[in-house]
Each structure stands twice: as C-alpha cells, then as structure tokens.
Tab-separated table of N, CA and C in Angstrom:
chain	number	residue	atom	x	y	z
B	1	MET	N	97.403	80.857	89.643
B	1	MET	CA	96.782	82.062	90.153
B	1	MET	C	96.313	81.812	91.585
B	2	THR	N	96.539	82.788	92.449
B	2	THR	CA	96.129	82.693	93.843
B	2	THR	C	94.681	83.135	93.976
B	3	SER	N	93.913	82.375	94.711
B	3	SER	CA	92.524	82.714	94.963
B	3	SER	C	92.425	83.487	96.272
B	4	ILE	N	91.695	84.577	96.234
B	4	ILE	CA	91.508	85.407	97.429
B	4	ILE	C	90.146	85.076	98.018
B	5	ALA	N	90.143	84.660	99.283
B	5	ALA	CA	88.895	84.295	99.938
B	5	ALA	C	88.212	85.497	100.582
B	6	ALA	N	89.001	86.456	101.060
B	6	ALA	CA	88.420	87.605	101.750
B	6	ALA	C	89.408	88.765	101.734
B	7	ILE	N	88.857	89.968	101.878
B	7	ILE	CA	89.672	91.178	101.950
B	7	ILE	C	89.269	91.920	103.215
B	8	LEU	N	90.254	92.342	103.973
B	8	LEU	CA	90.035	93.117	105.184
B	8	LEU	C	90.583	94.517	104.937
B	9	PHE	N	89.701	95.499	104.967
B	9	PHE	CA	90.088	96.887	104.715
B	9	PHE	C	90.250	97.632	106.034
B	10	ASP	N	91.290	98.448	106.124
B	10	ASP	CA	91.361	99.447	107.189
B	10	ASP	C	90.383	100.548	106.785
B	11	CYS	N	89.942	101.322	107.729
B	11	CYS	CA	88.974	102.374	107.425
B	11	CYS	C	89.660	103.709	107.151
B	12	ASP	N	90.345	104.244	108.154
B	12	ASP	CA	90.914	105.587	108.076
B	12	ASP	C	92.062	105.649	107.080
B	13	GLY	N	91.868	106.471	106.064
B	13	GLY	CA	92.899	106.656	105.054
B	13	GLY	C	92.829	105.650	103.925
B	14	VAL	N	92.044	104.596	104.086
B	14	VAL	CA	91.881	103.585	103.037
B	14	VAL	C	90.496	103.710	102.409
B	15	LEU	N	89.473	103.724	103.232
B	15	LEU	CA	88.102	103.879	102.739
B	15	LEU	C	87.588	105.303	102.927
B	16	VAL	N	87.955	105.908	104.039
B	16	VAL	CA	87.468	107.240	104.386
B	16	VAL	C	88.656	108.150	104.686
B	17	ASP	N	88.607	109.344	104.107
B	17	ASP	CA	89.681	110.312	104.328
B	17	ASP	C	89.387	111.086	105.610
B	18	SER	N	89.437	110.370	106.739
B	18	SER	CA	89.000	110.928	108.018
B	18	SER	C	90.116	111.607	108.807
B	19	GLU	N	91.332	111.244	108.567
B	19	GLU	CA	92.412	111.753	109.408
B	19	GLU	C	92.751	113.211	109.135
B	20	VAL	N	92.248	113.756	108.036
B	20	VAL	CA	92.512	115.162	107.735
B	20	VAL	C	91.376	116.073	108.196
B	21	VAL	N	90.286	115.471	108.677
B	21	VAL	CA	89.124	116.249	109.089
B	21	VAL	C	89.455	117.107	110.313
B	22	GLY	N	89.180	118.370	110.212
B	22	GLY	CA	89.349	119.283	111.336
B	22	GLY	C	90.778	119.592	111.722
B	23	LEU	N	91.731	119.326	110.848
B	23	LEU	CA	93.131	119.601	111.197
B	23	LEU	C	93.390	121.095	111.404
B	24	LYS	N	92.861	121.930	110.533
B	24	LYS	CA	93.078	123.372	110.659
B	24	LYS	C	92.487	123.872	111.977
B	25	GLU	N	91.253	123.448	112.271
B	25	GLU	CA	90.585	123.860	113.498
B	25	GLU	C	91.277	123.274	114.720
B	26	GLY	N	91.741	122.031	114.604
B	26	GLY	CA	92.463	121.400	115.710
B	26	GLY	C	93.772	122.105	116.017
B	27	ALA	N	94.502	122.481	114.977
B	27	ALA	CA	95.760	123.204	115.180
B	27	ALA	C	95.490	124.558	115.829
B	28	ALA	N	94.424	125.234	115.417
B	28	ALA	CA	94.073	126.523	116.025
B	28	ALA	C	93.722	126.339	117.501
B	29	PHE	N	92.987	125.288	117.826
B	29	PHE	CA	92.648	125.003	119.225
B	29	PHE	C	93.918	124.783	120.039
B	30	LEU	N	94.825	123.963	119.533
B	30	LEU	CA	96.066	123.696	120.262
B	30	LEU	C	96.908	124.956	120.393
B	31	ASN	N	96.947	125.760	119.351
B	31	ASN	CA	97.712	127.010	119.417
B	31	ASN	C	97.151	127.946	120.478
B	32	SER	N	95.837	127.878	120.715
B	32	SER	CA	95.247	128.702	121.773
B	32	SER	C	95.630	128.195	123.167
B	33	HIS	N	96.236	127.016	123.209
B	33	HIS	CA	96.716	126.440	124.473
B	33	HIS	C	98.248	126.424	124.550
B	34	GLY	N	98.890	127.222	123.717
B	34	GLY	CA	100.337	127.384	123.806
B	34	GLY	C	101.166	126.569	122.833
B	35	PHE	N	100.552	125.695	122.066
B	35	PHE	CA	101.287	124.931	121.055
B	35	PHE	C	101.588	125.838	119.871
B	36	ARG	N	102.546	125.460	119.091
B	36	ARG	CA	102.862	126.168	117.846
B	36	ARG	C	102.900	125.153	116.720
B	37	TRP	N	101.793	124.473	116.541
B	37	TRP	CA	101.699	123.406	115.545
B	37	TRP	C	100.821	123.827	114.381
B	38	THR	N	101.205	123.352	113.228
B	38	THR	CA	100.411	123.513	112.015
B	38	THR	C	99.616	122.228	111.799
B	39	PRO	N	98.646	122.256	110.895
B	39	PRO	CA	97.969	121.011	110.546
B	39	PRO	C	98.950	119.929	110.075
B	40	ALA	N	99.992	120.330	109.354
B	40	ALA	CA	100.998	119.359	108.894
B	40	ALA	C	101.727	118.720	110.074
B	41	ASP	N	101.985	119.490	111.123
B	41	ASP	CA	102.613	118.932	112.320
B	41	ASP	C	101.716	117.871	112.941
B	42	MET	N	100.428	118.156	112.984
B	42	MET	CA	99.489	117.197	113.572
B	42	MET	C	99.475	115.892	112.777
B	43	VAL	N	99.501	115.997	111.462
B	43	VAL	CA	99.543	114.792	110.621
B	43	VAL	C	100.820	114.006	110.909
B	44	ARG	N	101.935	114.700	110.908
B	44	ARG	CA	103.228	114.046	111.125
B	44	ARG	C	103.298	113.358	112.489
B	45	LEU	N	102.754	113.981	113.494
B	45	LEU	CA	102.872	113.469	114.853
B	45	LEU	C	101.831	112.417	115.222
B	46	PHE	N	100.650	112.475	114.619
B	46	PHE	CA	99.556	111.681	115.159
B	46	PHE	C	98.820	110.759	114.193
B	47	ASN	N	98.939	110.942	112.894
B	47	ASN	CA	98.168	110.086	111.985
B	47	ASN	C	98.489	108.618	112.184
B	48	GLY	N	97.437	107.825	112.206
B	48	GLY	CA	97.566	106.382	112.309
B	48	GLY	C	97.674	105.855	113.731
B	49	LYS	N	97.658	106.728	114.705
B	49	LYS	CA	97.801	106.286	116.102
B	49	LYS	C	96.445	105.961	116.709
B	50	ARG	N	96.440	104.969	117.579
B	50	ARG	CA	95.244	104.654	118.354
B	50	ARG	C	94.954	105.807	119.304
B	51	ASP	N	93.707	105.885	119.778
B	51	ASP	CA	93.310	106.963	120.694
B	51	ASP	C	94.215	107.055	121.915
B	52	ASP	N	94.552	105.919	122.508
B	52	ASP	CA	95.360	105.951	123.729
B	52	ASP	C	96.774	106.447	123.452
B	53	GLN	N	97.356	106.042	122.333
B	53	GLN	CA	98.691	106.528	121.970
B	53	GLN	C	98.654	108.017	121.655
B	54	PHE	N	97.633	108.420	120.917
B	54	PHE	CA	97.460	109.820	120.568
B	54	PHE	C	97.357	110.665	121.834
B	55	ARG	N	96.520	110.240	122.776
B	55	ARG	CA	96.323	110.995	124.019
B	55	ARG	C	97.631	111.094	124.808
B	56	GLU	N	98.327	109.974	124.930
B	56	GLU	CA	99.586	109.958	125.681
B	56	GLU	C	100.621	110.905	125.061
B	57	ASP	N	100.766	110.855	123.749
B	57	ASP	CA	101.742	111.717	123.073
B	57	ASP	C	101.337	113.190	123.135
B	58	LEU	N	100.045	113.467	123.010
B	58	LEU	CA	99.569	114.837	123.096
B	58	LEU	C	99.832	115.422	124.474
B	59	LEU	N	99.546	114.651	125.509
B	59	LEU	CA	99.732	115.160	126.866
B	59	LEU	C	101.213	115.289	127.227
B	60	SER	N	102.045	114.447	126.647
B	60	SER	CA	103.486	114.591	126.840
B	60	SER	C	103.964	115.907	126.214
B	61	ALA	N	103.461	116.203	125.027
B	61	ALA	CA	103.813	117.465	124.370
B	61	ALA	C	103.251	118.658	125.152
B	62	TYR	N	102.076	118.486	125.762
B	62	TYR	CA	101.478	119.554	126.564
B	62	TYR	C	102.345	119.847	127.790
B	63	ALA	N	102.934	118.807	128.375
B	63	ALA	CA	103.845	119.007	129.500
B	63	ALA	C	105.034	119.866	129.071
B	64	ASP	N	105.520	119.652	127.854
B	64	ASP	CA	106.611	120.481	127.341
B	64	ASP	C	106.161	121.931	127.174
B	65	VAL	N	104.942	122.135	126.674
B	65	VAL	CA	104.410	123.486	126.489
B	65	VAL	C	104.285	124.193	127.832
B	66	LEU	N	103.788	123.465	128.841
B	66	LEU	CA	103.555	124.061	130.159
B	66	LEU	C	104.816	124.128	131.025
B	67	SER	N	105.852	123.387	130.631
B	67	SER	CA	107.079	123.227	131.429
B	67	SER	C	106.789	122.545	132.775
B	68	ARG	N	105.746	121.728	132.773
B	68	ARG	CA	105.373	120.929	133.940
B	68	ARG	C	104.315	119.925	133.493
B	69	ALA	N	104.070	118.961	134.320
B	69	ALA	CA	103.013	117.995	134.001
B	69	ALA	C	101.646	118.675	134.115
B	70	PRO	N	100.765	118.469	133.137
B	70	PRO	CA	99.431	119.053	133.254
B	70	PRO	C	98.628	118.352	134.350
B	71	THR	N	97.739	119.091	134.974
B	71	THR	CA	96.845	118.481	135.956
B	71	THR	C	95.852	117.583	135.216
B	72	GLU	N	95.139	116.752	135.966
B	72	GLU	CA	94.106	115.909	135.353
B	72	GLU	C	93.062	116.763	134.645
B	73	SER	N	92.684	117.853	135.274
B	73	SER	CA	91.687	118.753	134.690
B	73	SER	C	92.204	119.379	133.393
B	74	GLU	N	93.447	119.842	133.410
B	74	GLU	CA	94.042	120.419	132.197
B	74	GLU	C	94.161	119.379	131.091
B	75	SER	N	94.557	118.180	131.468
B	75	SER	CA	94.698	117.096	130.486
B	75	SER	C	93.363	116.777	129.838
B	76	ALA	N	92.334	116.623	130.666
B	76	ALA	CA	91.006	116.299	130.145
B	76	ALA	C	90.472	117.424	129.275
B	77	SER	N	90.661	118.655	129.725
B	77	SER	CA	90.177	119.801	128.973
B	77	SER	C	90.845	119.893	127.604
B	78	LEU	N	92.154	119.680	127.564
B	78	LEU	CA	92.880	119.754	126.293
B	78	LEU	C	92.453	118.638	125.360
B	79	PHE	N	92.494	117.412	125.831
B	79	PHE	CA	92.173	116.269	124.972
B	79	PHE	C	90.720	116.328	124.508
B	80	ASP	N	89.803	116.498	125.448
B	80	ASP	CA	88.384	116.521	125.092
B	80	ASP	C	88.059	117.700	124.174
B	81	GLY	N	88.692	118.838	124.432
B	81	GLY	CA	88.465	120.009	123.592
B	81	GLY	C	88.963	119.808	122.176
B	82	LEU	N	90.126	119.198	122.033
B	82	LEU	CA	90.661	118.934	120.700
B	82	LEU	C	89.777	117.953	119.949
B	83	ILE	N	89.373	116.891	120.618
B	83	ILE	CA	88.515	115.898	119.967
B	83	ILE	C	87.190	116.539	119.546
B	84	ALA	N	86.589	117.322	120.425
B	84	ALA	CA	85.321	117.982	120.100
B	84	ALA	C	85.495	118.952	118.926
B	85	THR	N	86.602	119.667	118.905
B	85	THR	CA	86.883	120.609	117.821
B	85	THR	C	86.966	119.887	116.485
B	86	ARG	N	87.679	118.771	116.467
B	86	ARG	CA	87.821	118.025	115.212
B	86	ARG	C	86.521	117.327	114.820
B	87	ARG	N	85.822	116.771	115.799
B	87	ARG	CA	84.564	116.064	115.483
B	87	ARG	C	83.487	117.018	114.985
B	88	ALA	N	83.571	118.276	115.366
B	88	ALA	CA	82.610	119.263	114.867
B	88	ALA	C	82.706	119.401	113.347
B	89	GLN	N	83.821	118.966	112.779
B	89	GLN	CA	84.046	119.045	111.334
B	89	GLN	C	83.767	117.724	110.619
B	90	ARG	N	83.242	116.729	111.330
B	90	ARG	CA	83.111	115.384	110.738
B	90	ARG	C	82.225	115.347	109.501
B	91	ASP	N	81.329	116.325	109.351
B	91	ASP	CA	80.486	116.341	108.159
B	91	ASP	C	81.272	116.672	106.894
B	92	THR	N	82.521	117.093	107.040
B	92	THR	CA	83.357	117.389	105.877
B	92	THR	C	84.125	116.148	105.403
B	93	MET	N	83.973	115.038	106.129
B	93	MET	CA	84.679	113.797	105.798
B	93	MET	C	84.189	113.251	104.451
B	94	THR	N	85.120	112.746	103.654
B	94	THR	CA	84.773	112.181	102.357
B	94	THR	C	85.379	110.792	102.208
B	95	ALA	N	84.821	110.054	101.280
B	95	ALA	CA	85.376	108.737	100.954
B	95	ALA	C	86.669	108.930	100.164
B	96	VAL	N	87.587	107.999	100.332
B	96	VAL	CA	88.795	107.991	99.516
B	96	VAL	C	88.353	107.739	98.067
B	97	PRO	N	88.860	108.505	97.122
B	97	PRO	CA	88.443	108.304	95.730
B	97	PRO	C	88.598	106.843	95.291
B	98	GLY	N	87.515	106.301	94.738
B	98	GLY	CA	87.514	104.932	94.230
B	98	GLY	C	87.104	103.879	95.243
B	99	ALA	N	87.091	104.225	96.526
B	99	ALA	CA	86.775	103.234	97.559
B	99	ALA	C	85.355	102.700	97.422
B	100	ALA	N	84.395	103.581	97.272
B	100	ALA	CA	82.993	103.145	97.151
B	100	ALA	C	82.800	102.296	95.905
B	101	ASP	N	83.447	102.672	94.807
B	101	ASP	CA	83.328	101.890	93.573
B	101	ASP	C	83.887	100.479	93.752
B	102	LEU	N	85.023	100.377	94.434
B	102	LEU	CA	85.619	99.062	94.670
B	102	LEU	C	84.705	98.202	95.533
B	103	LEU	N	84.174	98.768	96.606
B	103	LEU	CA	83.281	97.998	97.482
B	103	LEU	C	82.025	97.560	96.738
B	104	LYS	N	81.480	98.438	95.899
B	104	LYS	CA	80.299	98.071	95.113
B	104	LYS	C	80.630	96.945	94.146
B	105	LEU	N	81.771	97.019	93.500
B	105	LEU	CA	82.195	95.964	92.582
B	105	LEU	C	82.329	94.628	93.308
B	106	LEU	N	82.967	94.649	94.463
B	106	LEU	CA	83.120	93.417	95.238
B	106	LEU	C	81.764	92.855	95.670
B	107	ALA	N	80.874	93.734	96.095
B	107	ALA	CA	79.539	93.292	96.527
B	107	ALA	C	78.746	92.733	95.353
B	108	ASP	N	78.835	93.392	94.201
B	108	ASP	CA	78.098	92.946	93.019
B	108	ASP	C	78.584	91.588	92.523
B	109	GLN	N	79.896	91.358	92.581
B	109	GLN	CA	80.456	90.087	92.121
B	109	GLN	C	80.191	88.961	93.106
B	110	ASN	N	80.049	89.332	94.379
B	110	ASN	CA	79.729	88.370	95.434
B	110	ASN	C	80.669	87.163	95.436
B	111	ARG	N	81.923	87.369	95.055
B	111	ARG	CA	82.905	86.281	95.032
B	111	ARG	C	83.896	86.361	96.185
B	112	VAL	N	84.074	87.558	96.703
B	112	VAL	CA	85.058	87.773	97.752
B	112	VAL	C	84.380	88.448	98.938
B	113	ALA	N	84.493	87.840	100.090
B	113	ALA	CA	83.968	88.460	101.302
B	113	ALA	C	84.883	89.624	101.675
B	114	PHE	N	84.301	90.654	102.254
B	114	PHE	CA	85.126	91.761	102.719
B	114	PHE	C	84.538	92.341	103.990
B	115	ALA	N	85.425	92.956	104.763
B	115	ALA	CA	85.037	93.571	106.035
B	115	ALA	C	85.955	94.755	106.294
B	116	VAL	N	85.592	95.527	107.307
B	116	VAL	CA	86.365	96.701	107.689
B	116	VAL	C	86.919	96.488	109.090
B	117	ALA	N	88.192	96.810	109.269
B	117	ALA	CA	88.840	96.751	110.580
B	117	ALA	C	89.344	98.146	110.904
B	118	SER	N	89.357	98.466	112.180
B	118	SER	CA	89.819	99.788	112.579
B	118	SER	C	90.147	99.792	114.059
B	119	SER	N	91.062	100.666	114.450
B	119	SER	CA	91.301	100.861	115.876
B	119	SER	C	90.366	101.939	116.432
B	120	SER	N	89.536	102.524	115.559
B	120	SER	CA	88.540	103.498	116.010
B	120	SER	C	87.512	102.808	116.894
B	121	ARG	N	86.950	103.562	117.815
B	121	ARG	CA	85.851	103.037	118.613
B	121	ARG	C	84.661	102.776	117.706
B	122	GLN	N	83.849	101.791	118.073
B	122	GLN	CA	82.749	101.355	117.213
B	122	GLN	C	81.815	102.496	116.823
B	123	ILE	N	81.457	103.353	117.763
B	123	ILE	CA	80.543	104.448	117.442
B	123	ILE	C	81.123	105.378	116.385
B	124	HIS	N	82.423	105.624	116.434
B	124	HIS	CA	83.055	106.496	115.443
B	124	HIS	C	83.217	105.771	114.118
B	125	LEU	N	83.516	104.483	114.183
B	125	LEU	CA	83.638	103.693	112.956
B	125	LEU	C	82.296	103.654	112.230
B	126	ASP	N	81.215	103.445	112.961
B	126	ASP	CA	79.892	103.403	112.339
B	126	ASP	C	79.593	104.707	111.590
B	127	ARG	N	79.931	105.834	112.187
B	127	ARG	CA	79.706	107.128	111.536
B	127	ARG	C	80.549	107.269	110.271
B	128	LYS	N	81.780	106.792	110.333
B	128	LYS	CA	82.657	106.883	109.166
B	128	LYS	C	82.135	106.009	108.028
B	129	ILE	N	81.698	104.818	108.362
B	129	ILE	CA	81.186	103.908	107.347
B	129	ILE	C	79.904	104.472	106.719
B	130	ASP	N	79.061	105.051	107.573
B	130	ASP	CA	77.835	105.680	107.032
B	130	ASP	C	78.182	106.780	106.046
C-alpha cells in the first residue's frame, strides 16, 4: 500500500464552485458590448484560465467584435466591468458537494497534511476559502 504524505487541492472547481458564479450576468454585460455569448460560451472559452490568459483571450475576441483593436480605455472598461459584474455575484458561490466533509475528515484524522493551490490572486483565494 502506498502512503500519502500530503494532498494538494486546487480551489476552483475542486473545493469551491466559483467558476460558474455570475456567468449569466457576465454574458449579459458582454452582450451589451456587442458580444453574442451565452453563459455556456463563457465556460467553454474561459474556465480554468489564469487571469492574464483570460484577459488576453477576451480582448482578442473584443477586437473581433469591434473589427479593430480596442483602445486601452475600452480594454480596461470591458475587462474591469466584466470582473466587477461577476464579483458582484460572489455571495452566490458554494462549496463543491462533499469538499468540506473531506477536508474535515482529513483534519480530524490528522494523518495527511493538505493545502490549497490556485492561480487565483491571494485576496480572491482567501474569499473563496472563507
């Protein structure tokens, strides 16, 4: 039998169902800027991406919508507006079913160390963990 010394959990989609938060509102925001995306499109295009990759891909798609490169002001307005729209829904975030029970079991047994890893910024990770 193999002995496990530690477990490293990803946060988004493993412990917290955060990637679906604000998708409907986010899609509506983007549609008000000329996109024709559904929440499902947003999941398909962006789930699991780091912030920098997400921003780059979003702004590339915005250039297609505008038929030109967006200005710095347009880019900032779109990205910041989308993030603010989705974060306004963060109170709807829930734990992945069974995640809290597993962490409690591991903590109670005190046999296996565990930690959380994420590409999220620390301030956002702290909120998700809370």
